[in-house]
mmCIF file of C-alpha atoms in Angstrom:
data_model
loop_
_atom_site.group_PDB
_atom_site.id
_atom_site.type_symbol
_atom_site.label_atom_id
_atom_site.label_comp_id
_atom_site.label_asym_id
_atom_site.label_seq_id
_atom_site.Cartn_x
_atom_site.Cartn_y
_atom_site.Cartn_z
ATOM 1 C CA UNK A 1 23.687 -56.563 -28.579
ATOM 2 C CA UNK A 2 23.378 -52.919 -28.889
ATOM 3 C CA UNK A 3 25.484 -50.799 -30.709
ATOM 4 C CA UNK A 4 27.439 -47.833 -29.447
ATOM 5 C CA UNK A 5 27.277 -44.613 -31.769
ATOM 6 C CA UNK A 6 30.505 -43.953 -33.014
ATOM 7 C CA UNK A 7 32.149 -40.831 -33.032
ATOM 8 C CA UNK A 8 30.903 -39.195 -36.502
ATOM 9 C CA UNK A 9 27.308 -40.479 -34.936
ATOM 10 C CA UNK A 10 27.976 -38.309 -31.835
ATOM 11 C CA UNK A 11 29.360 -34.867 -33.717
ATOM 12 C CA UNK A 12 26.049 -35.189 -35.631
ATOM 13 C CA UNK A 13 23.733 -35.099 -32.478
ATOM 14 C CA UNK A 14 26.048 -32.403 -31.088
ATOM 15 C CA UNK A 15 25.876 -30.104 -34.045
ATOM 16 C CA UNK A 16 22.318 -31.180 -34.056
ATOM 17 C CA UNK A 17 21.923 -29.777 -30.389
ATOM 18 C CA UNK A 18 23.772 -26.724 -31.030
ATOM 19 C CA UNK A 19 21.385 -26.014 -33.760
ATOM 20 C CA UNK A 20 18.177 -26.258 -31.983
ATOM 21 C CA UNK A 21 20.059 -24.531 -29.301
ATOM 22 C CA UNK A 22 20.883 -21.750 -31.719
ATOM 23 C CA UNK A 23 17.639 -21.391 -33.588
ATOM 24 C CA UNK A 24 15.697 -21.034 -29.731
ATOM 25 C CA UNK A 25 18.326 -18.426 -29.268
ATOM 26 C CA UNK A 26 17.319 -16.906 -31.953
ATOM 27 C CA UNK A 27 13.362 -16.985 -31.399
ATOM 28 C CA UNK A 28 13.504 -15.754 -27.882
ATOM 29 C CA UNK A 29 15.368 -12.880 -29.636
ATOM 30 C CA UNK A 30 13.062 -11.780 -32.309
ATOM 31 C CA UNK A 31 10.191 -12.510 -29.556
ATOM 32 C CA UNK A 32 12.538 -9.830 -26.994
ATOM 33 C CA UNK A 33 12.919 -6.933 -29.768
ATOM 34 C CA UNK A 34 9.298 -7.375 -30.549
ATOM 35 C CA UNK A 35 8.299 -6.945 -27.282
ATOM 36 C CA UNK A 36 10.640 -4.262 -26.259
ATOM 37 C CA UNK A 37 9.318 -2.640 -30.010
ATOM 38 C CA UNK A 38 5.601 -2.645 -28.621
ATOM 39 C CA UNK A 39 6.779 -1.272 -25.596
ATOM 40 C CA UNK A 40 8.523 1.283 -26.874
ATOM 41 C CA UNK A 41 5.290 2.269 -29.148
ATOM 42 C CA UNK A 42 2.977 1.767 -25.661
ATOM 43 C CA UNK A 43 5.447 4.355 -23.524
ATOM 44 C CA UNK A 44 5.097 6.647 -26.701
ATOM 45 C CA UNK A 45 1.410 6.622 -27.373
ATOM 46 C CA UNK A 46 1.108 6.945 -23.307
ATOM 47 C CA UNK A 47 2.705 10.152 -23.030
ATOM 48 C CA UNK A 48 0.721 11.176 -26.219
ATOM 49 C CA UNK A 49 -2.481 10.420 -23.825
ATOM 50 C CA UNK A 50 -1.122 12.413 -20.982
ATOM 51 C CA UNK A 51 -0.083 15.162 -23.419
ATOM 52 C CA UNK A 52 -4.239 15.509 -23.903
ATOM 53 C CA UNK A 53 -5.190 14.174 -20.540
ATOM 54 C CA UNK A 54 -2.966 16.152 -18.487
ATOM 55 C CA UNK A 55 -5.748 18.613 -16.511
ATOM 56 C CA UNK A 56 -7.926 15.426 -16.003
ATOM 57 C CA UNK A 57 -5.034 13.271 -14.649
ATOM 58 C CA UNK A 58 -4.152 16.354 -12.188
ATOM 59 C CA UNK A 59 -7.397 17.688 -11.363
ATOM 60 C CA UNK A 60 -9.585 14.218 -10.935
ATOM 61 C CA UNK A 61 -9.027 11.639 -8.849
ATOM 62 C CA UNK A 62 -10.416 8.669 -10.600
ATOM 63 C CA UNK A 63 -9.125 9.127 -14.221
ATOM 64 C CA UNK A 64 -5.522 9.853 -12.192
ATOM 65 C CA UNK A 65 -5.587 6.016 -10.606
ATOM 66 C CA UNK A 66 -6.451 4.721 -14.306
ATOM 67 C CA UNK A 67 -3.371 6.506 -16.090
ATOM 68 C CA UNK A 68 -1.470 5.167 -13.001
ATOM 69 C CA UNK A 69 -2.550 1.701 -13.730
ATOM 70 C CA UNK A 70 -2.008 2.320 -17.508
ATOM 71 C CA UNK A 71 1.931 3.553 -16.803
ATOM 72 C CA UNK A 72 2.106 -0.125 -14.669
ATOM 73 C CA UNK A 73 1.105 -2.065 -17.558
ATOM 74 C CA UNK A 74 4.213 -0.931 -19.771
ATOM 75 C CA UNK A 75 6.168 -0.508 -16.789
ATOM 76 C CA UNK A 76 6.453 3.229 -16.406
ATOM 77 C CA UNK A 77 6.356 4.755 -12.859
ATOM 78 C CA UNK A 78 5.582 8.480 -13.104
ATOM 79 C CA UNK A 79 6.670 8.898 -9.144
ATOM 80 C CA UNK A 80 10.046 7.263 -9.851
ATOM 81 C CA UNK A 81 11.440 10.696 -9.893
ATOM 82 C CA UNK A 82 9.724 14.209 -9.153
ATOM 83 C CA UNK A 83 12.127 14.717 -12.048
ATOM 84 C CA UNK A 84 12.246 13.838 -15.880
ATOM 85 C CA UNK A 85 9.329 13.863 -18.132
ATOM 86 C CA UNK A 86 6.408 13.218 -16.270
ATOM 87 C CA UNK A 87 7.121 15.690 -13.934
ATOM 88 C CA UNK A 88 8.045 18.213 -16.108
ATOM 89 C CA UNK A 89 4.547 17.522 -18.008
ATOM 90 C CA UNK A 90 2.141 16.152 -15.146
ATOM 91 C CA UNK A 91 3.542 17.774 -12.088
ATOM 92 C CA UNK A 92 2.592 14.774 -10.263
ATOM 93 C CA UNK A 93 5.753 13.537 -8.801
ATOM 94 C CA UNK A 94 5.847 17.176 -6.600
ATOM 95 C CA UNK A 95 2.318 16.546 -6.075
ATOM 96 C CA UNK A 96 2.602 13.078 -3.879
ATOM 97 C CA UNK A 97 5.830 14.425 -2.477
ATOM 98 C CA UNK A 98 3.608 17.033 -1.182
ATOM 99 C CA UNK A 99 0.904 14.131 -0.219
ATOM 100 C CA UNK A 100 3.464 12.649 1.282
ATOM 101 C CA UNK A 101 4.845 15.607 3.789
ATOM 102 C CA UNK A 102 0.836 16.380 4.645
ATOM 103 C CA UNK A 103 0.812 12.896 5.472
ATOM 104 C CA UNK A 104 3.732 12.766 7.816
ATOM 105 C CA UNK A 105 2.293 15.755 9.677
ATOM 106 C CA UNK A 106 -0.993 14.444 10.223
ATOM 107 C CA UNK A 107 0.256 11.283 11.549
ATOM 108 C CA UNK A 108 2.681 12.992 14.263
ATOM 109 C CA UNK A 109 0.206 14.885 14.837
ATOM 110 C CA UNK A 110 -2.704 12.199 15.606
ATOM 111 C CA UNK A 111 -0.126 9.899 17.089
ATOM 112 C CA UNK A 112 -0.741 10.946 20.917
ATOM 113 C CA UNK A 113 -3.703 9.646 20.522
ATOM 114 C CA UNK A 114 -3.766 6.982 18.267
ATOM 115 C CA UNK A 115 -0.013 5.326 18.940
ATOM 116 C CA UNK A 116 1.358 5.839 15.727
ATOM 117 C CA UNK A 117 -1.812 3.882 13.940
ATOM 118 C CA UNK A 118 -4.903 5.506 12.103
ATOM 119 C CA UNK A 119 -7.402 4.147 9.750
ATOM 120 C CA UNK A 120 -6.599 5.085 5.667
ATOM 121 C CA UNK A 121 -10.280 6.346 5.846
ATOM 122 C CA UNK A 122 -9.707 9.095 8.703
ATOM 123 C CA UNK A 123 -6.449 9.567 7.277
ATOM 124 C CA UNK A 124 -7.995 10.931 4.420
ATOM 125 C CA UNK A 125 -10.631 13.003 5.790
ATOM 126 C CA UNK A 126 -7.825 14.473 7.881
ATOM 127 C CA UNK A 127 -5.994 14.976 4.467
ATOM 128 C CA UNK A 128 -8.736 16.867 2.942
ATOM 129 C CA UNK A 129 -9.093 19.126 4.971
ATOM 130 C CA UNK A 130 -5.681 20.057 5.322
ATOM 131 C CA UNK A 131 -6.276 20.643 1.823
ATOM 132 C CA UNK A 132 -8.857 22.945 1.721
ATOM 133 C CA UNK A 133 -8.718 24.890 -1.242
ATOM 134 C CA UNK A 134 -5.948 23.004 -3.401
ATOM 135 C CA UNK A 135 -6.738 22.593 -6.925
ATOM 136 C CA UNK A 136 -6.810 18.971 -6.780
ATOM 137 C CA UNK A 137 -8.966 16.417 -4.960
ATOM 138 C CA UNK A 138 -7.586 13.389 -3.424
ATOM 139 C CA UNK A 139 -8.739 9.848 -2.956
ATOM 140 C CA UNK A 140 -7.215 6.524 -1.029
ATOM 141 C CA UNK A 141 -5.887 5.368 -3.680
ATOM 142 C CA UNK A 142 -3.791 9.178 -3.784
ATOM 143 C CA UNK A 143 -2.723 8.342 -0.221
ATOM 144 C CA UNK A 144 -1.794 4.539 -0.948
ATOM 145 C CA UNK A 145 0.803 6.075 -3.770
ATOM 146 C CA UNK A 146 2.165 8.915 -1.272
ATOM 147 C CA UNK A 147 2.608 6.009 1.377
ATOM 148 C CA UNK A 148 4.399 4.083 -0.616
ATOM 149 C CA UNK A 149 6.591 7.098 -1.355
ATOM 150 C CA UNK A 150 7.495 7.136 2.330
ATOM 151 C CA UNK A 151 9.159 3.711 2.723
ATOM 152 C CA UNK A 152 12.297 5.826 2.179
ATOM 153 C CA UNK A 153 12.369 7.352 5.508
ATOM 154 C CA UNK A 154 12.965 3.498 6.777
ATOM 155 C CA UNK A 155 10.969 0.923 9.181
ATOM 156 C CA UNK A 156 7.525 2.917 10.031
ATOM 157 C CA UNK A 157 5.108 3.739 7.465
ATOM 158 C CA UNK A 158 3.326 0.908 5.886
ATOM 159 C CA UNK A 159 -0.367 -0.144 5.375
ATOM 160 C CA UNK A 160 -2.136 -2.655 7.180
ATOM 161 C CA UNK A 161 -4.842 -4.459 5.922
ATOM 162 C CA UNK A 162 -7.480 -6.050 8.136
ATOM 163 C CA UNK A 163 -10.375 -7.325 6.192
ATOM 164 C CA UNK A 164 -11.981 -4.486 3.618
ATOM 165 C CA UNK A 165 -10.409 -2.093 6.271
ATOM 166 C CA UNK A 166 -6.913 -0.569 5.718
ATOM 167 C CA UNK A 167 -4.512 0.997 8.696
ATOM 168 C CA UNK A 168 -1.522 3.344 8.037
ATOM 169 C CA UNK A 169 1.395 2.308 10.540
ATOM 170 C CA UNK A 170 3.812 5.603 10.684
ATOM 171 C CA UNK A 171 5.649 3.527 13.669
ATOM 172 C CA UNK A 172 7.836 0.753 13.963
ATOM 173 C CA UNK A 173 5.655 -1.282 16.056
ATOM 174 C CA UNK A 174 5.407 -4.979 14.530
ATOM 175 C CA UNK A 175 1.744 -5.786 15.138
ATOM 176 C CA UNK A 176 1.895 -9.657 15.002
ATOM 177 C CA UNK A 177 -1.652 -12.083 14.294
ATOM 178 C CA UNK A 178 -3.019 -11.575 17.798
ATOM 179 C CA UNK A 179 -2.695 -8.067 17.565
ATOM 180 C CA UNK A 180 -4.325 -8.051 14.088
ATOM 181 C CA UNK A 181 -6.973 -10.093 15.143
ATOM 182 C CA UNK A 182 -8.000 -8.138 18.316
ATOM 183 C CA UNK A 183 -7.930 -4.999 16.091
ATOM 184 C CA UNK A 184 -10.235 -6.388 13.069
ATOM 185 C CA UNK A 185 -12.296 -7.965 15.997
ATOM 186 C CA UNK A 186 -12.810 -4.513 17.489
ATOM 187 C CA UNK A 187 -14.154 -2.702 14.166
ATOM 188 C CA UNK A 188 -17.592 -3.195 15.296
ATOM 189 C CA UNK A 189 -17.781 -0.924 18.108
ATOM 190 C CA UNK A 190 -14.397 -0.116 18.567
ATOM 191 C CA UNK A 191 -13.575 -1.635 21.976
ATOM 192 C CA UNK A 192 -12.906 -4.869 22.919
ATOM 193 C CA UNK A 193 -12.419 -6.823 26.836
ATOM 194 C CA UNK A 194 -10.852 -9.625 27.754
ATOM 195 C CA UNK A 195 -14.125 -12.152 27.940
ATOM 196 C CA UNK A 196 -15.028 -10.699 24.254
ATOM 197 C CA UNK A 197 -11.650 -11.643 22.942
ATOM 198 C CA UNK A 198 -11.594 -15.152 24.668
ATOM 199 C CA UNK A 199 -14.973 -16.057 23.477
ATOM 200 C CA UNK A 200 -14.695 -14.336 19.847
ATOM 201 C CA UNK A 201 -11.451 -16.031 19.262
ATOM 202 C CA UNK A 202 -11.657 -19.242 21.114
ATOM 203 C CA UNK A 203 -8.520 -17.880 23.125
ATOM 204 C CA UNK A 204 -7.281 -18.713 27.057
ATOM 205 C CA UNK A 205 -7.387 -15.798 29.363
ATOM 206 C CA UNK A 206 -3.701 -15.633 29.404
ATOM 207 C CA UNK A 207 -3.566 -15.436 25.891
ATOM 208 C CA UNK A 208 -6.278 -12.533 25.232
ATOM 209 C CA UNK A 209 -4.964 -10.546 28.082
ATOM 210 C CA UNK A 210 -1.092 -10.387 26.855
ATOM 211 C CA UNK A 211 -2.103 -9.340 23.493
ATOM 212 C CA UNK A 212 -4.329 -6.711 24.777
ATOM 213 C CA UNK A 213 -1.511 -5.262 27.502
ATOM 214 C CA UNK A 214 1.037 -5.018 24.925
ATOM 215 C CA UNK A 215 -1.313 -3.204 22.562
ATOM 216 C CA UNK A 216 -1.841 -0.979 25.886
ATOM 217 C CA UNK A 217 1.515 -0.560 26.065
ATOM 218 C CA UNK A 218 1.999 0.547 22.636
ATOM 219 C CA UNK A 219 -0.106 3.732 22.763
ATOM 220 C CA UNK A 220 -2.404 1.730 20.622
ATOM 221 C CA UNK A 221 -4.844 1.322 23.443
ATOM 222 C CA UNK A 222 -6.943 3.287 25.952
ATOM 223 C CA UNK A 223 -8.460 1.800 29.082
ATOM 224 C CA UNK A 224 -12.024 2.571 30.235
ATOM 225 C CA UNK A 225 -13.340 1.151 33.436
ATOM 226 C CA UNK A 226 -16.108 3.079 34.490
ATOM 227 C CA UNK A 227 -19.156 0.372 33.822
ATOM 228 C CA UNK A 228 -21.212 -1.627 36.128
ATOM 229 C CA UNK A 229 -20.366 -4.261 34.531
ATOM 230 C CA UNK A 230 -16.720 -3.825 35.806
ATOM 231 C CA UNK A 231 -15.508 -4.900 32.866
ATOM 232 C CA UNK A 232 -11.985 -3.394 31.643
ATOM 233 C CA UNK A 233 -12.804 -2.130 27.439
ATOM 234 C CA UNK A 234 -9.768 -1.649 25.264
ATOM 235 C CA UNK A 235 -10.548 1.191 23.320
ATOM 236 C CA UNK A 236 -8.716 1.702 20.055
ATOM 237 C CA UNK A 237 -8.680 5.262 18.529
ATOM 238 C CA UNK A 238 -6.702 4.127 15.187
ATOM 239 C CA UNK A 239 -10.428 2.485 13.923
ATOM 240 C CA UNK A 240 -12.396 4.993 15.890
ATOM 241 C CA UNK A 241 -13.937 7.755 14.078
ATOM 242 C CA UNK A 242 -12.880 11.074 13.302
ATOM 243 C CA UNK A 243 -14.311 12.641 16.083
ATOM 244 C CA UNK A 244 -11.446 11.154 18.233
ATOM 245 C CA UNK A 245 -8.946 13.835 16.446
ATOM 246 C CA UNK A 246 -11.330 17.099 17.637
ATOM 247 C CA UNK A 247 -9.052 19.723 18.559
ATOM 248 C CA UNK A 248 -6.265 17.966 16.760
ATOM 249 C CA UNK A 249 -3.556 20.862 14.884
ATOM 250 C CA UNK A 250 -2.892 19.314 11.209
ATOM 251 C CA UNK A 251 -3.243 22.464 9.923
#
């Protein structure tokens, strides 16, 4: 017959508990302040490096999206603010607010044509030369930053990613799997029709046709029907090139 711990037996595993409980405390702790130290000597030796850096960090590109990923490994985001240190020293916060206001033009400005969608590729082209003659150059990975800037203004400006390309919505139009599937289909010659989709995609008529009239109906479309073939295409400017925007104002 077993025996039942008596009371003394239970204090002891209690203060035993609390113990353990106390010294774990007390590790996480030390393990916290150490970590928060290093931190604190990362941020400091990272504005040291932008100190000396800061003409490359404004002026190129590619050394600018490695000090960006350096400020995300100790948890500093120089675009928090336009105001503060960084922008005080780098200039960069005004800089993607600036990004982002180009960008906002060119996209109400392409959206007649496009529905509110345009490749991050064209988007950029468009970009530069807006920027003809400002001091600094600017790559995708510049626009990614300035979009994600714009997420303020509410449901519209996102990126869309469909296979190695990327889209910039500046519309609320939800784009569901169909539609994303049509688009990345029609990347290759950027049209699709109705028999393409169906036999592409393995999908009914019914099917390919209601995702194609609603991306119609979104401005995302353009119909052309004069083939031989007699053949409806579904043209879709936002992946065409960026010849479609000739005569386009983002100036």
């Amino acid at each position: 017959m077993r025996r039942r711990p008596g009371i003394g037996g239970l204090q002891n595993a209690a203060a035993a508990r609390d113990q353990y409980r106390m010294l774990g405390e007390n590790v996480a702790k030390l393990r916290t302040d150490l970590m928060k130290e290093q931190l604190s000597t990362f941020r400091s030796q990272l504005e040291d490096f932008a100190r000396k850096h800061k003409n490359d960090i404004r002026k190129n590109p590619a050394f600018r999206s490695q000090f960006h990923e350096m400020c995300a490994n100790v948890g500093v985001d120089p675009l928090a603010s336009n105001k503060g240190f960084w922008a005080e020293l780098l200039g960069i916060g005004d800089f993607y607010y600036e990004l982002g206001v180009q960008i906002v033009d060119i996209c109400l400005a392409t959206r007649p044509i496009n529905g509110g969608i345009i490749s991050l590729e064209e988007l950029c082209k468009l970009l530069g030369q807006k920027r003809k003659g400002a001091r600094e150059a600017v790559s995708q990975d510049d626009c990614l930053r300035a979009i994600s800037k714009l997420k303020v203004l509410g449901n519209g400006f996102e990126v869309i990613s469909l296979g190695k390309k990327k889209l910039v919505r500046s519309v609320p139009t939800e784009l569901n799997k169909d539609h994303n599937e049509i688009l990345e289909l029609a990347q290759g010659q950027g049209f699709v029709t109705v028999d393409e989709v169906q036999r592409r995609l393995s999908w009914s008529s019914g099917r390919a046709t209601d995702a194609l009239e609603t991306l119609l109906e979104e401005g995302l479309a353009m119909i052309d029907e004069g083939h031989k073939d007699n053949r409806r295409r579904y043209w879709f400017p936002c992946i065409s090139s960026v010849s479609s925007y000739t005569g386009i104002d983002t100036s």
